[in-house]
Structures are given as structure tokens and as C-alpha cells.
């Protein structure tokens, strides 16, 4: 099966190791970083969502007018707009980009972060709302006839859109999480289910949970699986591990000067995904071929935070281990966003693609 690579579409040069050098939305840097991905073999980039961050749909539209091939994964939280409005926004972006949009729906794992934009629902209520929201968006993308809706969270009458996506019948829907509620919602509604990088066995278990949720929802297909890592690569194993520990030192130095994020607790995260990453880190630092957990522990399991450390060959083989589990979208983001995107694209992506092609030829034979 084909393999795809997802990078990050950051709007500034800040990371866990480096304070940003300018404003939150640096237009030149946004394009430089995206072009580095496009020029070095990546398939798409993610515009993430944060309550105070630059609005990702507007940033995605800006990028789509500047680059011709790179696909865009747009993060969206249902609490920030009505689903009919969101459906039109996404369809318009798909038109602007000539069919390069995938939408990643975020339920929200932290009450405090949700409340910053007026969302006071409980976590279970948020998952219920997200499922209803996705169903409405899908119908608005595909229905040429006006329709009514009366659900638990939304009610409207006689809506029909006048703008439809380029992609037919609709763009893909992406979803992530590591709780039973997340598996149920994403298993029912997602085309792509996103996981943070964990050891092989834990990832295998999560994939089976997603597949079971899809079967329980009556689906005859299952979502594609995406897994995310923080690659730390160097020409030799020794240099890679030296770089890994320097990276950890830089994270700790940043923490000493203030919190890394206003959105996430370093010690007591609410969301299941972060709790899982911290639990793995408590069990040990190294797992499988190249997985390294201290970066996750240092950041409180904040999002994509477990590293893969080694030479390009080692990291490529580690990624292939996940591919062999059924993971066909590999997400990676370095700590120096621009240089690491170039290095990963130059030295790791070709190795993975070559090995995947060999596997496909062997199966065909």
C-alpha cells in the first residue's frame, strides 16, 4: 500500500527548544517551511489549532495560493463555529487549493483550553457534539438538496450550500485520540485516525481498538492509520544520541525560563493520549528499534512528543516497523522545524519509500 508523509505547517519558527524570533504569524517563514516540505518529498502539512494561535483556515488559504502541490491537513475545533459555516469554509478552501484539503476535527482534551473560547461542555459531551458536527459537515458537502437537522447539539432548517468541494464525493475527515470515546467517534466517522507515537505493541492495540470501533459502528471499511513522531537524526548513532540529549537539555532550559505552553499541564494532563505517553515514559526511556520517551516526559506528553533517534537508516527502519502494522501515514516534526524538515525529507523519506515499493512489488509478484 502507498505511504504518505505529514509534516507541520508552522506559522513561526518557535518550538519546544527555541523561542520564536518574531510574531505569531510570519508570512515569509510560513511559506519557506511549506516550500521546504514540498521540495523534499513530503505529501502534506498540518495547520494545528490553538485558542490564541493564528486562525488555521486563513493561513491554509494563504499557503494554498502560494504552492501548487503540497496538500493541507486543516485542524478544526467544533466549538468555534457552526457546522454549516464550517462546511462552506472547508469547501471554499478545497476550491482555492484545487482539491488539496483534508480536515482534522479536534474534540479538545483540556477543559481550560476549551473554556478560553467559551466551551464549557464535558469531555463526553464534546465527543457527542463532534460526531454530530462531522455528520452535518459531510451532508453539507454532498447534499444538493436543502435539508433540516434537529440533533442533540444543533438545530437548523432548509440549509443547502452553494459551494462544494473539488474532491468528490467529499474531502477526507481526520480524527485523533486515545480514549474509548475517541475510538468510538473516530471509528464511526473518520477516514483517517491519528495516533501519537507509542511502542509497537501499544500501537498495535490502539489500531485494533479503532478497527473494532469501526466494525461496531456498522462500517465495512476501516480508517487509515496515521502515527506521529519527533525524529532526531544524525550521520552516526553516536552523533544522533548526542543530538537527542542536547535536544532534551534545550527543552529543560526553556522550561526553566517559563512554561512551554499555556494549553497543557506538564504533570497532570487531562487527555488520555498524554496520559498514555507519560505512562510509557515511566516504564523506560527506550523501546523497540529507536523510540525514545524523555522528550515526552519533559513536555508532559504534550501532543506529538515521543522521538525516534538514530541514523536515517535506523529511523527509516523504525518507521517501516509501524508501516508493517498497517500505518500508512507517517507524521514527523523535528525541533528545528525548517532544517529538520529538509533533512528528514532528504535522508529518511526516500529510504522508506524505496522499501515500501519493494514490499509492494513482492506482494504483486
mmCIF file of C-alpha atoms in Angstrom:
data_model
loop_
_atom_site.group_PDB
_atom_site.id
_atom_site.type_symbol
_atom_site.label_atom_id
_atom_site.label_comp_id
_atom_site.label_asym_id
_atom_site.label_seq_id
_atom_site.Cartn_x
_atom_site.Cartn_y
_atom_site.Cartn_z
ATOM 1 C CA UNK A 1 0.000 0.000 0.000
ATOM 2 C CA UNK A 2 1.261 3.550 -0.607
ATOM 3 C CA UNK A 3 2.836 5.517 2.222
ATOM 4 C CA UNK A 4 2.344 9.228 2.889
ATOM 5 C CA UNK A 5 4.308 11.729 4.953
ATOM 6 C CA UNK A 6 2.776 14.533 7.016
ATOM 7 C CA UNK A 7 4.824 17.482 8.255
ATOM 8 C CA UNK A 8 3.987 20.671 10.125
ATOM 9 C CA UNK A 9 2.790 23.971 8.668
ATOM 10 C CA UNK A 10 4.001 26.238 11.463
ATOM 11 C CA UNK A 11 3.364 29.976 11.131
ATOM 12 C CA UNK A 12 6.534 30.880 13.069
ATOM 13 C CA UNK A 13 9.892 29.324 13.928
ATOM 14 C CA UNK A 14 9.255 28.582 17.611
ATOM 15 C CA UNK A 15 9.434 25.084 19.100
ATOM 16 C CA UNK A 16 9.908 23.388 22.461
ATOM 17 C CA UNK A 17 13.644 24.084 22.169
ATOM 18 C CA UNK A 18 13.635 27.584 20.641
ATOM 19 C CA UNK A 19 11.529 30.694 21.334
ATOM 20 C CA UNK A 20 10.070 32.181 18.192
ATOM 21 C CA UNK A 21 12.063 35.024 16.693
ATOM 22 C CA UNK A 22 9.118 37.191 15.607
ATOM 23 C CA UNK A 23 5.346 37.382 15.590
ATOM 24 C CA UNK A 24 2.896 34.511 15.754
ATOM 25 C CA UNK A 25 2.161 34.757 12.014
ATOM 26 C CA UNK A 26 5.345 35.206 9.995
ATOM 27 C CA UNK A 27 4.155 35.020 6.378
ATOM 28 C CA UNK A 28 7.635 34.552 4.909
ATOM 29 C CA UNK A 29 8.543 31.760 7.322
ATOM 30 C CA UNK A 30 5.196 30.019 6.756
ATOM 31 C CA UNK A 31 5.921 29.784 3.036
ATOM 32 C CA UNK A 32 9.609 28.896 3.473
ATOM 33 C CA UNK A 33 8.719 25.990 5.747
ATOM 34 C CA UNK A 34 5.918 24.761 3.493
ATOM 35 C CA UNK A 35 8.119 25.009 0.400
ATOM 36 C CA UNK A 36 10.839 23.004 2.178
ATOM 37 C CA UNK A 37 8.277 20.244 2.666
ATOM 38 C CA UNK A 38 7.035 20.432 -0.909
ATOM 39 C CA UNK A 39 10.566 20.366 -2.329
ATOM 40 C CA UNK A 40 11.744 17.437 -0.206
ATOM 41 C CA UNK A 41 9.162 14.741 -0.760
ATOM 42 C CA UNK A 42 6.504 15.388 1.868
ATOM 43 C CA UNK A 43 2.848 14.858 0.906
ATOM 44 C CA UNK A 44 1.015 17.266 3.216
ATOM 45 C CA UNK A 45 1.426 19.581 6.183
ATOM 46 C CA UNK A 46 -0.739 20.187 9.240
ATOM 47 C CA UNK A 47 -2.062 23.565 10.293
ATOM 48 C CA UNK A 48 -2.664 22.973 14.001
ATOM 49 C CA UNK A 49 -5.231 24.729 16.218
ATOM 50 C CA UNK A 50 -4.810 26.686 19.455
ATOM 51 C CA UNK A 51 -7.157 29.123 21.146
ATOM 52 C CA UNK A 52 -4.802 32.085 20.755
ATOM 53 C CA UNK A 53 -2.904 30.962 17.664
ATOM 54 C CA UNK A 54 -3.290 32.344 14.128
ATOM 55 C CA UNK A 55 -6.524 31.127 12.539
ATOM 56 C CA UNK A 56 -5.552 27.986 10.592
ATOM 57 C CA UNK A 57 -8.131 28.187 7.789
ATOM 58 C CA UNK A 58 -6.909 31.659 6.799
ATOM 59 C CA UNK A 59 -3.287 30.520 6.989
ATOM 60 C CA UNK A 60 -4.140 27.473 4.884
ATOM 61 C CA UNK A 61 -5.763 29.656 2.234
ATOM 62 C CA UNK A 62 -2.632 31.811 2.133
ATOM 63 C CA UNK A 63 -0.402 28.768 1.667
ATOM 64 C CA UNK A 64 -2.692 27.228 -0.956
ATOM 65 C CA UNK A 65 -2.312 30.295 -3.192
ATOM 66 C CA UNK A 66 1.497 30.150 -2.980
ATOM 67 C CA UNK A 67 2.227 26.444 -3.535
ATOM 68 C CA UNK A 68 0.854 24.125 -6.190
ATOM 69 C CA UNK A 69 1.340 20.535 -4.967
ATOM 70 C CA UNK A 70 1.561 20.333 -1.193
ATOM 71 C CA UNK A 71 -1.621 19.030 0.437
ATOM 72 C CA UNK A 72 -3.026 20.580 3.611
ATOM 73 C CA UNK A 73 -4.401 18.978 6.767
ATOM 74 C CA UNK A 74 -6.514 21.633 8.468
ATOM 75 C CA UNK A 75 -7.217 21.272 12.196
ATOM 76 C CA UNK A 76 -10.615 22.484 13.369
ATOM 77 C CA UNK A 77 -12.364 22.516 16.747
ATOM 78 C CA UNK A 78 -16.169 22.243 16.542
ATOM 79 C CA UNK A 79 -16.764 24.717 19.360
ATOM 80 C CA UNK A 80 -15.526 27.683 17.314
ATOM 81 C CA UNK A 81 -18.131 27.787 14.521
ATOM 82 C CA UNK A 82 -21.486 26.406 13.410
ATOM 83 C CA UNK A 83 -21.131 23.252 11.270
ATOM 84 C CA UNK A 84 -22.884 24.690 8.215
ATOM 85 C CA UNK A 85 -20.498 27.660 8.240
ATOM 86 C CA UNK A 86 -17.525 25.323 8.683
ATOM 87 C CA UNK A 87 -18.643 23.135 5.778
ATOM 88 C CA UNK A 88 -18.720 26.174 3.465
ATOM 89 C CA UNK A 89 -15.316 27.300 4.719
ATOM 90 C CA UNK A 90 -13.757 23.909 4.014
ATOM 91 C CA UNK A 91 -15.431 23.619 0.604
ATOM 92 C CA UNK A 92 -14.168 27.077 -0.344
ATOM 93 C CA UNK A 93 -10.649 26.112 0.773
ATOM 94 C CA UNK A 94 -10.875 22.959 -1.306
ATOM 95 C CA UNK A 95 -11.773 25.138 -4.288
ATOM 96 C CA UNK A 96 -8.891 27.553 -3.589
ATOM 97 C CA UNK A 97 -6.424 24.663 -3.273
ATOM 98 C CA UNK A 98 -7.766 22.654 -6.247
ATOM 99 C CA UNK A 99 -8.717 19.746 -4.026
ATOM 100 C CA UNK A 100 -5.841 19.588 -1.536
ATOM 101 C CA UNK A 101 -7.737 19.881 1.781
ATOM 102 C CA UNK A 102 -8.251 17.241 4.483
ATOM 103 C CA UNK A 103 -9.989 18.336 7.701
ATOM 104 C CA UNK A 104 -8.783 17.164 11.112
ATOM 105 C CA UNK A 105 -11.523 17.502 13.730
ATOM 106 C CA UNK A 106 -10.324 18.110 17.301
ATOM 107 C CA UNK A 107 -12.721 17.352 20.147
ATOM 108 C CA UNK A 108 -10.498 19.024 22.751
ATOM 109 C CA UNK A 109 -8.710 17.253 25.569
ATOM 110 C CA UNK A 110 -8.308 20.081 28.091
ATOM 111 C CA UNK A 111 -11.238 21.831 29.761
ATOM 112 C CA UNK A 112 -9.268 25.024 30.410
ATOM 113 C CA UNK A 113 -8.191 25.361 26.778
ATOM 114 C CA UNK A 114 -11.761 24.786 25.582
ATOM 115 C CA UNK A 115 -13.135 27.334 28.030
ATOM 116 C CA UNK A 116 -10.843 30.017 26.605
ATOM 117 C CA UNK A 117 -13.222 30.098 23.642
ATOM 118 C CA UNK A 118 -16.454 29.671 25.554
ATOM 119 C CA UNK A 119 -16.756 25.870 25.504
ATOM 120 C CA UNK A 120 -17.980 24.519 28.861
ATOM 121 C CA UNK A 121 -19.181 21.074 27.770
ATOM 122 C CA UNK A 122 -17.811 17.984 29.488
ATOM 123 C CA UNK A 123 -15.442 15.716 27.585
ATOM 124 C CA UNK A 124 -18.191 13.157 26.846
ATOM 125 C CA UNK A 125 -20.481 15.927 25.636
ATOM 126 C CA UNK A 126 -17.706 17.232 23.394
ATOM 127 C CA UNK A 127 -17.306 13.844 21.733
ATOM 128 C CA UNK A 128 -21.060 13.639 21.160
ATOM 129 C CA UNK A 129 -21.002 17.125 19.628
ATOM 130 C CA UNK A 130 -18.026 16.279 17.393
ATOM 131 C CA UNK A 131 -19.769 13.226 15.927
ATOM 132 C CA UNK A 132 -22.890 15.242 15.188
ATOM 133 C CA UNK A 133 -20.772 18.085 13.757
ATOM 134 C CA UNK A 134 -18.884 15.784 11.378
ATOM 135 C CA UNK A 135 -22.123 14.193 10.179
ATOM 136 C CA UNK A 136 -23.561 17.624 9.373
ATOM 137 C CA UNK A 137 -20.402 18.755 7.572
ATOM 138 C CA UNK A 138 -20.368 15.601 5.447
ATOM 139 C CA UNK A 139 -24.004 16.084 4.494
ATOM 140 C CA UNK A 140 -23.481 19.772 3.679
ATOM 141 C CA UNK A 141 -20.574 18.790 1.413
ATOM 142 C CA UNK A 142 -22.616 16.240 -0.514
ATOM 143 C CA UNK A 143 -26.290 17.266 -0.442
ATOM 144 C CA UNK A 144 -27.576 19.256 -3.430
ATOM 145 C CA UNK A 145 -30.992 19.453 -1.811
ATOM 146 C CA UNK A 146 -31.937 21.557 1.221
ATOM 147 C CA UNK A 147 -32.139 19.605 4.473
ATOM 148 C CA UNK A 148 -33.232 20.093 8.074
ATOM 149 C CA UNK A 149 -31.411 18.912 11.164
ATOM 150 C CA UNK A 150 -32.521 18.509 14.761
ATOM 151 C CA UNK A 151 -29.964 16.824 16.999
ATOM 152 C CA UNK A 152 -28.586 16.984 20.495
ATOM 153 C CA UNK A 153 -26.323 19.965 19.803
ATOM 154 C CA UNK A 154 -27.507 21.591 16.543
ATOM 155 C CA UNK A 155 -30.816 22.555 15.011
ATOM 156 C CA UNK A 156 -31.479 24.259 11.672
ATOM 157 C CA UNK A 157 -33.910 24.175 8.764
ATOM 158 C CA UNK A 158 -33.730 24.260 4.967
ATOM 159 C CA UNK A 159 -29.945 24.545 4.577
ATOM 160 C CA UNK A 160 -28.206 23.921 1.292
ATOM 161 C CA UNK A 161 -24.748 25.121 0.351
ATOM 162 C CA UNK A 162 -23.899 26.818 -2.915
ATOM 163 C CA UNK A 163 -20.206 25.883 -2.732
ATOM 164 C CA UNK A 164 -18.996 22.298 -2.911
ATOM 165 C CA UNK A 165 -15.571 20.698 -2.615
ATOM 166 C CA UNK A 166 -13.459 19.874 -5.634
ATOM 167 C CA UNK A 167 -12.871 16.417 -4.170
ATOM 168 C CA UNK A 168 -15.803 14.136 -4.803
ATOM 169 C CA UNK A 169 -17.802 12.943 -3.083
ATOM 170 C CA UNK A 170 -16.052 14.956 -0.326
ATOM 171 C CA UNK A 171 -12.688 15.663 1.332
ATOM 172 C CA UNK A 172 -11.343 13.186 3.846
ATOM 173 C CA UNK A 173 -12.087 13.544 7.540
ATOM 174 C CA UNK A 174 -9.251 13.050 10.029
ATOM 175 C CA UNK A 175 -9.690 12.397 13.747
ATOM 176 C CA UNK A 176 -7.466 11.502 16.688
ATOM 177 C CA UNK A 177 -7.489 10.366 20.289
ATOM 178 C CA UNK A 178 -6.636 7.513 22.625
ATOM 179 C CA UNK A 179 -9.726 7.074 24.804
ATOM 180 C CA UNK A 180 -12.664 4.699 24.268
ATOM 181 C CA UNK A 181 -14.809 7.716 23.366
ATOM 182 C CA UNK A 182 -12.248 8.771 20.763
ATOM 183 C CA UNK A 183 -12.077 5.295 19.243
ATOM 184 C CA UNK A 184 -15.883 5.191 19.052
ATOM 185 C CA UNK A 185 -16.243 8.622 17.420
ATOM 186 C CA UNK A 186 -13.322 8.261 15.035
ATOM 187 C CA UNK A 187 -14.080 4.636 14.265
ATOM 188 C CA UNK A 188 -17.565 5.672 13.191
ATOM 189 C CA UNK A 189 -16.804 8.865 11.267
ATOM 190 C CA UNK A 190 -13.124 9.185 10.293
ATOM 191 C CA UNK A 191 -11.380 8.352 7.047
ATOM 192 C CA UNK A 192 -8.036 8.754 8.864
ATOM 193 C CA UNK A 193 -7.423 8.004 12.541
ATOM 194 C CA UNK A 194 -4.395 9.709 14.105
ATOM 195 C CA UNK A 195 -2.266 8.357 16.940
ATOM 196 C CA UNK A 196 0.790 9.673 18.764
ATOM 197 C CA UNK A 197 3.884 7.506 18.574
ATOM 198 C CA UNK A 198 3.948 4.761 21.203
ATOM 199 C CA UNK A 199 5.807 1.422 21.345
ATOM 200 C CA UNK A 200 4.900 -1.126 18.694
ATOM 201 C CA UNK A 201 2.704 -3.303 20.915
ATOM 202 C CA UNK A 202 0.692 -0.365 22.307
ATOM 203 C CA UNK A 203 0.215 0.965 18.779
ATOM 204 C CA UNK A 204 -0.979 -2.445 17.620
ATOM 205 C CA UNK A 205 -3.554 -2.469 20.421
ATOM 206 C CA UNK A 206 -4.788 1.012 19.552
ATOM 207 C CA UNK A 207 -5.153 0.126 15.868
ATOM 208 C CA UNK A 208 -7.267 -2.872 16.810
ATOM 209 C CA UNK A 209 -9.430 -0.644 19.055
ATOM 210 C CA UNK A 210 -10.049 1.712 16.125
ATOM 211 C CA UNK A 211 -10.904 -1.170 13.793
ATOM 212 C CA UNK A 212 -13.275 -2.684 16.349
ATOM 213 C CA UNK A 213 -14.997 0.670 16.811
ATOM 214 C CA UNK A 214 -15.483 0.908 13.048
ATOM 215 C CA UNK A 215 -17.000 -2.573 12.990
ATOM 216 C CA UNK A 216 -19.232 -1.707 15.950
ATOM 217 C CA UNK A 217 -20.459 1.340 14.010
ATOM 218 C CA UNK A 218 -21.504 -0.918 11.139
ATOM 219 C CA UNK A 219 -18.743 0.085 8.745
ATOM 220 C CA UNK A 220 -17.469 -2.320 6.117
ATOM 221 C CA UNK A 221 -14.221 -0.344 5.807
ATOM 222 C CA UNK A 222 -11.818 0.949 8.469
ATOM 223 C CA UNK A 223 -9.996 4.279 8.847
ATOM 224 C CA UNK A 224 -6.471 4.633 7.569
ATOM 225 C CA UNK A 225 -3.988 4.953 10.437
ATOM 226 C CA UNK A 226 -1.564 7.828 10.982
ATOM 227 C CA UNK A 227 1.154 7.844 13.670
ATOM 228 C CA UNK A 228 3.278 10.841 14.707
ATOM 229 C CA UNK A 229 6.882 11.086 15.942
ATOM 230 C CA UNK A 230 9.667 13.601 16.608
ATOM 231 C CA UNK A 231 12.676 12.418 14.546
ATOM 232 C CA UNK A 232 16.208 13.149 15.789
ATOM 233 C CA UNK A 233 18.683 12.031 13.108
ATOM 234 C CA UNK A 234 22.423 12.332 12.510
ATOM 235 C CA UNK A 235 25.029 10.607 10.314
ATOM 236 C CA UNK A 236 26.044 8.121 13.065
ATOM 237 C CA UNK A 237 24.254 6.550 16.014
ATOM 238 C CA UNK A 238 26.644 8.237 18.437
ATOM 239 C CA UNK A 239 26.003 11.680 16.937
ATOM 240 C CA UNK A 240 22.241 11.053 16.910
ATOM 241 C CA UNK A 241 22.193 10.254 20.631
ATOM 242 C CA UNK A 242 24.381 13.255 21.413
ATOM 243 C CA UNK A 243 21.872 15.370 19.484
ATOM 244 C CA UNK A 244 18.984 13.758 21.381
ATOM 245 C CA UNK A 245 20.420 14.668 24.777
ATOM 246 C CA UNK A 246 21.241 18.198 23.583
ATOM 247 C CA UNK A 247 17.629 18.500 22.481
ATOM 248 C CA UNK A 248 16.424 17.386 25.903
ATOM 249 C CA UNK A 249 18.742 19.899 27.595
ATOM 250 C CA UNK A 250 17.313 22.676 25.426
ATOM 251 C CA UNK A 251 13.747 21.692 26.356
ATOM 252 C CA UNK A 252 14.651 21.774 30.043
ATOM 253 C CA UNK A 253 16.361 25.159 29.619
ATOM 254 C CA UNK A 254 13.229 26.599 28.023
ATOM 255 C CA UNK A 255 11.087 25.232 30.861
ATOM 256 C CA UNK A 256 13.366 26.956 33.377
ATOM 257 C CA UNK A 257 12.510 30.289 31.766
ATOM 258 C CA UNK A 258 8.746 29.787 31.775
ATOM 259 C CA UNK A 259 6.009 27.358 30.700
ATOM 260 C CA UNK A 260 6.329 25.738 27.290
ATOM 261 C CA UNK A 261 2.596 26.073 26.681
ATOM 262 C CA UNK A 262 -0.417 27.771 28.234
ATOM 263 C CA UNK A 263 -2.573 24.926 26.936
ATOM 264 C CA UNK A 264 -1.073 21.884 28.593
ATOM 265 C CA UNK A 265 -0.121 20.691 32.084
ATOM 266 C CA UNK A 266 3.380 19.248 32.392
ATOM 267 C CA UNK A 267 2.449 16.926 35.240
ATOM 268 C CA UNK A 268 -1.272 16.215 35.206
ATOM 269 C CA UNK A 269 -2.711 16.247 31.661
ATOM 270 C CA UNK A 270 -6.443 15.643 31.260
ATOM 271 C CA UNK A 271 -6.376 13.890 27.896
ATOM 272 C CA UNK A 272 -5.858 10.139 27.538
ATOM 273 C CA UNK A 273 -3.208 10.464 24.825
ATOM 274 C CA UNK A 274 -0.850 12.471 27.011
ATOM 275 C CA UNK A 275 -1.533 10.219 29.981
ATOM 276 C CA UNK A 276 -0.556 7.223 27.855
ATOM 277 C CA UNK A 277 2.703 8.871 26.717
ATOM 278 C CA UNK A 278 3.672 9.652 30.310
ATOM 279 C CA UNK A 279 2.831 6.111 31.411
ATOM 280 C CA UNK A 280 5.117 4.723 28.709
ATOM 281 C CA UNK A 281 7.879 7.134 29.780
ATOM 282 C CA UNK A 282 7.576 5.900 33.366
ATOM 283 C CA UNK A 283 8.277 2.370 32.147
ATOM 284 C CA UNK A 284 11.536 3.316 30.439
ATOM 285 C CA UNK A 285 13.434 5.585 28.067
ATOM 286 C CA UNK A 286 13.988 3.337 25.047
ATOM 287 C CA UNK A 287 11.607 0.978 23.258
ATOM 288 C CA UNK A 288 11.752 -1.143 20.128
ATOM 289 C CA UNK A 289 14.207 -0.032 17.456
ATOM 290 C CA UNK A 290 14.516 3.717 18.090
ATOM 291 C CA UNK A 291 11.651 5.085 20.226
ATOM 292 C CA UNK A 292 12.854 7.481 22.958
ATOM 293 C CA UNK A 293 10.493 8.863 25.629
ATOM 294 C CA UNK A 294 12.334 11.611 27.619
ATOM 295 C CA UNK A 295 11.095 14.315 25.226
ATOM 296 C CA UNK A 296 7.522 13.281 26.002
ATOM 297 C CA UNK A 297 8.199 13.210 29.728
ATOM 298 C CA UNK A 298 9.830 16.668 29.633
ATOM 299 C CA UNK A 299 6.819 18.208 27.890
ATOM 300 C CA UNK A 300 4.100 16.425 29.861
ATOM 301 C CA UNK A 301 3.205 14.254 26.880
ATOM 302 C CA UNK A 302 2.128 17.357 25.001
ATOM 303 C CA UNK A 303 0.916 16.181 21.631
ATOM 304 C CA UNK A 304 3.370 14.509 19.289
ATOM 305 C CA UNK A 305 6.356 14.236 21.632
ATOM 306 C CA UNK A 306 7.985 10.783 21.560
ATOM 307 C CA UNK A 307 11.176 10.767 19.488
ATOM 308 C CA UNK A 308 12.769 8.356 17.035
ATOM 309 C CA UNK A 309 16.555 8.598 17.420
ATOM 310 C CA UNK A 310 19.288 7.293 15.140
ATOM 311 C CA UNK A 311 20.809 7.443 11.708
ATOM 312 C CA UNK A 312 18.464 7.967 8.745
ATOM 313 C CA UNK A 313 18.669 4.223 8.122
ATOM 314 C CA UNK A 314 17.683 3.383 11.715
ATOM 315 C CA UNK A 315 14.805 5.853 11.777
ATOM 316 C CA UNK A 316 13.579 4.668 8.374
ATOM 317 C CA UNK A 317 13.547 1.067 9.581
ATOM 318 C CA UNK A 318 11.697 2.116 12.735
ATOM 319 C CA UNK A 319 9.049 3.818 10.617
ATOM 320 C CA UNK A 320 8.774 0.712 8.462
ATOM 321 C CA UNK A 321 8.048 -1.307 11.608
ATOM 322 C CA UNK A 322 4.931 0.843 12.044
ATOM 323 C CA UNK A 323 4.110 0.628 8.345
ATOM 324 C CA UNK A 324 4.141 -3.153 8.705
ATOM 325 C CA UNK A 325 1.479 -2.788 11.438
ATOM 326 C CA UNK A 326 -0.803 -1.086 8.902
ATOM 327 C CA UNK A 327 0.233 2.549 9.425
ATOM 328 C CA UNK A 328 0.303 4.212 6.016
ATOM 329 C CA UNK A 329 0.527 7.890 7.041
ATOM 330 C CA UNK A 330 3.718 8.798 8.918
ATOM 331 C CA UNK A 331 3.766 12.160 10.680
ATOM 332 C CA UNK A 332 7.093 13.722 11.657
ATOM 333 C CA UNK A 333 8.184 17.073 13.075
ATOM 334 C CA UNK A 334 11.674 17.989 14.198
ATOM 335 C CA UNK A 335 12.720 20.514 16.822
ATOM 336 C CA UNK A 336 14.362 22.795 14.267
ATOM 337 C CA UNK A 337 11.286 22.926 12.068
ATOM 338 C CA UNK A 338 12.890 24.070 8.830
ATOM 339 C CA UNK A 339 16.253 22.280 8.843
ATOM 340 C CA UNK A 340 14.789 19.062 10.224
ATOM 341 C CA UNK A 341 12.061 19.031 7.566
ATOM 342 C CA UNK A 342 14.744 19.287 4.894
ATOM 343 C CA UNK A 343 16.991 16.636 6.441
ATOM 344 C CA UNK A 344 14.143 14.188 7.050
ATOM 345 C CA UNK A 345 12.877 14.695 3.518
ATOM 346 C CA UNK A 346 16.326 14.326 2.027
ATOM 347 C CA UNK A 347 17.618 11.350 4.020
ATOM 348 C CA UNK A 348 14.693 9.396 5.528
ATOM 349 C CA UNK A 349 11.688 9.681 3.215
ATOM 350 C CA UNK A 350 13.471 8.190 0.162
ATOM 351 C CA UNK A 351 14.603 5.178 2.210
ATOM 352 C CA UNK A 352 11.075 4.488 3.453
ATOM 353 C CA UNK A 353 9.512 4.928 0.018
ATOM 354 C CA UNK A 354 12.077 2.594 -1.552
ATOM 355 C CA UNK A 355 11.415 -0.144 0.995
ATOM 356 C CA UNK A 356 7.637 0.264 0.674
ATOM 357 C CA UNK A 357 7.959 -0.069 -3.112
ATOM 358 C CA UNK A 358 9.952 -3.296 -2.634
ATOM 359 C CA UNK A 359 7.233 -4.665 -0.362
ATOM 360 C CA UNK A 360 4.553 -3.766 -2.894
ATOM 361 C CA UNK A 361 6.475 -5.415 -5.742
ATOM 362 C CA UNK A 362 6.941 -8.552 -3.664
ATOM 363 C CA UNK A 363 3.216 -8.717 -2.901
ATOM 364 C CA UNK A 364 2.335 -8.171 -6.551
ATOM 365 C CA UNK A 365 4.666 -10.979 -7.575
#
